[in-house]
PDB file of C-alpha atoms in Angstrom:
ATOM      1  CA  PRO F   1       0.005  -0.051   0.050  1.00  0.00           C
ATOM      2  CA  ILE F   2       1.158   3.621  -0.830  1.00  0.00           C
ATOM      3  CA  ASP F   3       1.968   5.324   2.574  1.00  0.00           C
ATOM      4  CA  LEU F   4       0.710   9.270   1.561  1.00  0.00           C
ATOM      5  CA  GLU F   5       2.243  11.459   3.544  1.00  0.00           C
ATOM      6  CA  ALA F   6       5.614   9.669   3.102  1.00  0.00           C
ATOM      7  CA  GLU F   7       5.672   9.152   0.119  1.00  0.00           C
ATOM      8  CA  ILE F   8       4.746  13.121  -0.356  1.00  0.00           C
ATOM      9  CA  SER F   9       7.715  13.856   2.200  1.00  0.00           C
ATOM     10  CA  ARG F  10       9.927  11.772  -0.307  1.00  0.00           C
ATOM     11  CA  LEU F  11       8.988  13.515  -3.311  1.00  0.00           C
ATOM     12  CA  ILE F  12       9.017  17.277  -2.082  1.00  0.00           C
ATOM     13  CA  GLY F  13      12.311  16.283  -0.129  1.00  0.00           C
ATOM     14  CA  SER F  14      14.307  14.710  -3.551  1.00  0.00           C
ATOM     15  CA  VAL F  15      14.444  18.453  -5.181  1.00  0.00           C
ATOM     16  CA  PRO F  16      18.025  20.102  -4.171  1.00  0.00           C
ATOM     17  CA  GLY F  17      17.941  23.686  -3.594  1.00  0.00           C
ATOM     18  CA  LEU F  18      14.433  23.923  -3.025  1.00  0.00           C
ATOM     19  CA  HIS F  19      13.205  24.890   0.376  1.00  0.00           C
ATOM     20  CA  CYS F  20       9.915  22.409   1.123  1.00  0.00           C
ATOM     21  CA  GLU F  21       6.817  23.218   3.662  1.00  0.00           C
ATOM     22  CA  GLN F  22       4.514  19.906   3.748  1.00  0.00           C
ATOM     23  CA  HIS F  23       1.065  20.421   5.766  1.00  0.00           C
ATOM     24  CA  VAL F  24      -0.956  17.224   5.182  1.00  0.00           C
ATOM     25  CA  GLU F  25      -4.030  17.181   7.765  1.00  0.00           C
ATOM     26  CA  LEU F  26      -6.048  13.546   6.673  1.00  0.00           C
ATOM     27  CA  ASN F  27      -8.626  11.920   9.289  1.00  0.00           C
ATOM     28  CA  GLY F  28      -8.032   8.356   7.465  1.00  0.00           C
ATOM     29  CA  ILE F  29      -6.749   6.880   4.526  1.00  0.00           C
ATOM     30  CA  PRO F  30      -7.747   8.414   0.845  1.00  0.00           C
ATOM     31  CA  ASP F  31      -8.266   5.076  -2.076  1.00  0.00           C
ATOM     32  CA  LEU F  32      -5.920   4.352  -4.005  1.00  0.00           C
ATOM     33  CA  THR F  33      -7.058   6.188  -6.483  1.00  0.00           C
ATOM     34  CA  ILE F  34      -7.251   9.721  -5.225  1.00  0.00           C
ATOM     35  CA  ARG F  35      -3.821   8.850  -3.772  1.00  0.00           C
ATOM     36  CA  ARG F  36      -2.598   7.866  -7.059  1.00  0.00           C
ATOM     37  CA  CYS F  37      -3.912  11.056  -8.588  1.00  0.00           C
ATOM     38  CA  LEU F  38      -2.904  13.411  -5.574  1.00  0.00           C
ATOM     39  CA  LEU F  39       0.975  11.880  -6.103  1.00  0.00           C
ATOM     40  CA  ALA F  40       1.229  12.068  -9.986  1.00  0.00           C
ATOM     41  CA  ILE F  41      -0.177  15.989  -9.244  1.00  0.00           C
ATOM     42  CA  ILE F  42       2.625  16.881  -6.949  1.00  0.00           C
ATOM     43  CA  ARG F  43       4.929  14.737  -8.925  1.00  0.00           C
ATOM     44  CA  GLU F  44       4.070  17.191 -11.742  1.00  0.00           C
ATOM     45  CA  ALA F  45       3.778  20.479  -9.585  1.00  0.00           C
ATOM     46  CA  LEU F  46       7.734  19.310  -8.672  1.00  0.00           C
ATOM     47  CA  ASN F  47       8.456  18.932 -12.050  1.00  0.00           C
ATOM     48  CA  ASN F  48       6.979  22.029 -13.509  1.00  0.00           C
ATOM     49  CA  VAL F  49       9.168  23.684 -10.627  1.00  0.00           C
ATOM     50  CA  ILE F  50      12.493  21.893 -12.165  1.00  0.00           C
ATOM     51  CA  ARG F  51      11.906  22.223 -15.420  1.00  0.00           C
ATOM     52  CA  HIS F  52      10.112  26.304 -16.010  1.00  0.00           C
ATOM     53  CA  SER F  53      10.703  28.128 -12.828  1.00  0.00           C
ATOM     54  CA  ASP F  54      13.724  29.645 -10.589  1.00  0.00           C
ATOM     55  CA  ALA F  55      11.804  28.871  -7.297  1.00  0.00           C
ATOM     56  CA  THR F  56      13.444  28.709  -3.830  1.00  0.00           C
ATOM     57  CA  LEU F  57      10.047  28.040  -2.479  1.00  0.00           C
ATOM     58  CA  PHE F  58       7.472  25.107  -2.458  1.00  0.00           C
ATOM     59  CA  SER F  59       4.380  24.834  -0.320  1.00  0.00           C
ATOM     60  CA  LEU F  60       2.084  22.282  -0.430  1.00  0.00           C
ATOM     61  CA  ASN F  61      -1.321  21.797   2.038  1.00  0.00           C
ATOM     62  CA  LEU F  62      -3.420  18.695   1.756  1.00  0.00           C
ATOM     63  CA  LYS F  63      -6.659  18.856   3.919  1.00  0.00           C
ATOM     64  CA  GLU F  64      -9.386  16.159   4.058  1.00  0.00           C
ATOM     65  CA  HIS F  65     -12.911  18.012   4.389  1.00  0.00           C
ATOM     66  CA  PRO F  66     -16.204  15.869   5.153  1.00  0.00           C
ATOM     67  CA  VAL F  67     -16.849  15.195   1.099  1.00  0.00           C
ATOM     68  CA  PHE F  68     -13.735  16.230  -0.637  1.00  0.00           C
ATOM     69  CA  TYR F  69      -9.992  16.666  -0.099  1.00  0.00           C
ATOM     70  CA  GLN F  70      -8.428  19.734  -1.204  1.00  0.00           C
ATOM     71  CA  LEU F  71      -4.765  19.922  -2.270  1.00  0.00           C
ATOM     72  CA  THR F  72      -2.827  23.885  -2.644  1.00  0.00           C
ATOM     73  CA  ILE F  73       0.531  23.894  -4.049  1.00  0.00           C
ATOM     74  CA  ARG F  74       2.447  27.096  -4.198  1.00  0.00           C
ATOM     75  CA  ASP F  75       5.909  28.262  -5.621  1.00  0.00           C
ATOM     76  CA  ASN F  76       7.325  31.721  -5.413  1.00  0.00           C
ATOM     77  CA  GLY F  77       8.954  31.378  -8.931  1.00  0.00           C
ATOM     78  CA  ARG F  78       8.438  33.642 -11.760  1.00  0.00           C
ATOM     79  CA  VAL F  79       5.849  33.137 -13.912  1.00  0.00           C
ATOM     80  CA  GLU F  80       5.740  34.852 -17.497  1.00  0.00           C
ATOM     81  CA  SER F  81       2.082  33.651 -18.608  1.00  0.00           C
ATOM     82  CA  VAL F  82       0.234  30.761 -17.813  1.00  0.00           C
ATOM     83  CA  GLU F  83      -2.788  29.207 -20.383  1.00  0.00           C
ATOM     84  CA  ASN F  84      -4.841  26.942 -19.413  1.00  0.00           C
ATOM     85  CA  ASP F  85      -4.425  24.838 -22.372  1.00  0.00           C
ATOM     86  CA  GLU F  86      -0.905  25.030 -21.923  1.00  0.00           C
ATOM     87  CA  GLY F  87       1.720  22.588 -21.137  1.00  0.00           C
ATOM     88  CA  MET F  88       0.920  18.833 -21.473  1.00  0.00           C
ATOM     89  CA  GLY F  89       1.953  18.660 -17.521  1.00  0.00           C
ATOM     90  CA  LEU F  90      -1.203  20.715 -16.779  1.00  0.00           C
ATOM     91  CA  ASN F  91      -3.238  19.066 -18.964  1.00  0.00           C
ATOM     92  CA  SER F  92      -2.685  16.090 -17.301  1.00  0.00           C
ATOM     93  CA  ILE F  93      -3.539  17.216 -13.695  1.00  0.00           C
ATOM     94  CA  ARG F  94      -6.719  18.707 -15.485  1.00  0.00           C
ATOM     95  CA  GLU F  95      -7.362  15.127 -16.817  1.00  0.00           C
ATOM     96  CA  ARG F  96      -7.186  12.985 -13.733  1.00  0.00           C
ATOM     97  CA  VAL F  97      -8.927  15.728 -11.791  1.00  0.00           C
ATOM     98  CA  SER F  98     -11.844  15.832 -14.002  1.00  0.00           C
ATOM     99  CA  GLN F  99     -11.887  11.592 -14.116  1.00  0.00           C
ATOM    100  CA  LEU F 100     -12.312  11.819 -10.360  1.00  0.00           C
ATOM    101  CA  GLY F 101     -15.143  14.607 -10.673  1.00  0.00           C
ATOM    102  CA  GLY F 102     -12.912  17.533  -8.788  1.00  0.00           C
ATOM    103  CA  GLN F 103     -11.623  21.010  -9.659  1.00  0.00           C
ATOM    104  CA  PHE F 104      -8.799  22.489 -10.711  1.00  0.00           C
ATOM    105  CA  HIS F 105      -7.358  26.065 -11.229  1.00  0.00           C
ATOM    106  CA  ILE F 106      -3.994  27.372 -10.749  1.00  0.00           C
ATOM    107  CA  ASP F 107      -2.928  31.104 -10.468  1.00  0.00           C
ATOM    108  CA  SER F 108       0.025  32.893 -11.942  1.00  0.00           C
ATOM    109  CA  GLY F 109      -0.564  36.267  -9.895  1.00  0.00           C
ATOM    110  CA  ASP F 110       2.425  35.925  -7.416  1.00  0.00           C
ATOM    111  CA  GLY F 111       4.415  32.966  -8.069  1.00  0.00           C
ATOM    112  CA  PHE F 112       2.567  29.629  -9.299  1.00  0.00           C
ATOM    113  CA  SER F 113      -0.400  28.115  -7.314  1.00  0.00           C
ATOM    114  CA  LEU F 114      -2.546  24.950  -7.961  1.00  0.00           C
ATOM    115  CA  PHE F 115      -5.534  24.662  -6.497  1.00  0.00           C
ATOM    116  CA  VAL F 116      -7.125  20.625  -6.432  1.00  0.00           C
ATOM    117  CA  THR F 117     -10.205  19.696  -4.846  1.00  0.00           C
ATOM    118  CA  LEU F 118     -11.183  15.641  -5.390  1.00  0.00           C
ATOM    119  CA  PRO F 119     -14.711  14.410  -4.102  1.00  0.00           C
ATOM    120  CA  LYS F 120     -14.121  11.202  -1.333  1.00  0.00           C
ATOM    121  CA  GLU F 121     -16.537   9.339  -3.742  1.00  0.00           C
ATOM    122  CA  LYS F 122     -16.740   9.855  -7.674  1.00  0.00           C
ATOM    123  CA  THR F 123     -19.134  11.828  -8.906  1.00  0.00           C
ATOM    124  CA  SER F 124     -19.960  11.789 -12.527  1.00  0.00           C
TER     125      SER F 124
END
């Protein structure tokens, strides 16, 4: 089984030179599909920081609410522009979230922020 918190720590600790903050607040263990989706999103966000950003700070907040999980990822890197249909990585995240009935939003106003909500049970 995937230990979500340990795997998140491993992922964000694997990027040299990037100060990472992690806050995970879960009451239980999300099902395997949700865990895989969250880890894929985090992995892609870190890859984007490595490839496209001059960020020095990466923060991740994962919180469980009564009917959904909320993931917020922020970095302090400069972003020239972000188009909603730009980049395979962001499209991959969007598709994963959509398949699970969740919502996905990005903001590049001050650094780069990614907001994801995933329902605990799939809504289609």
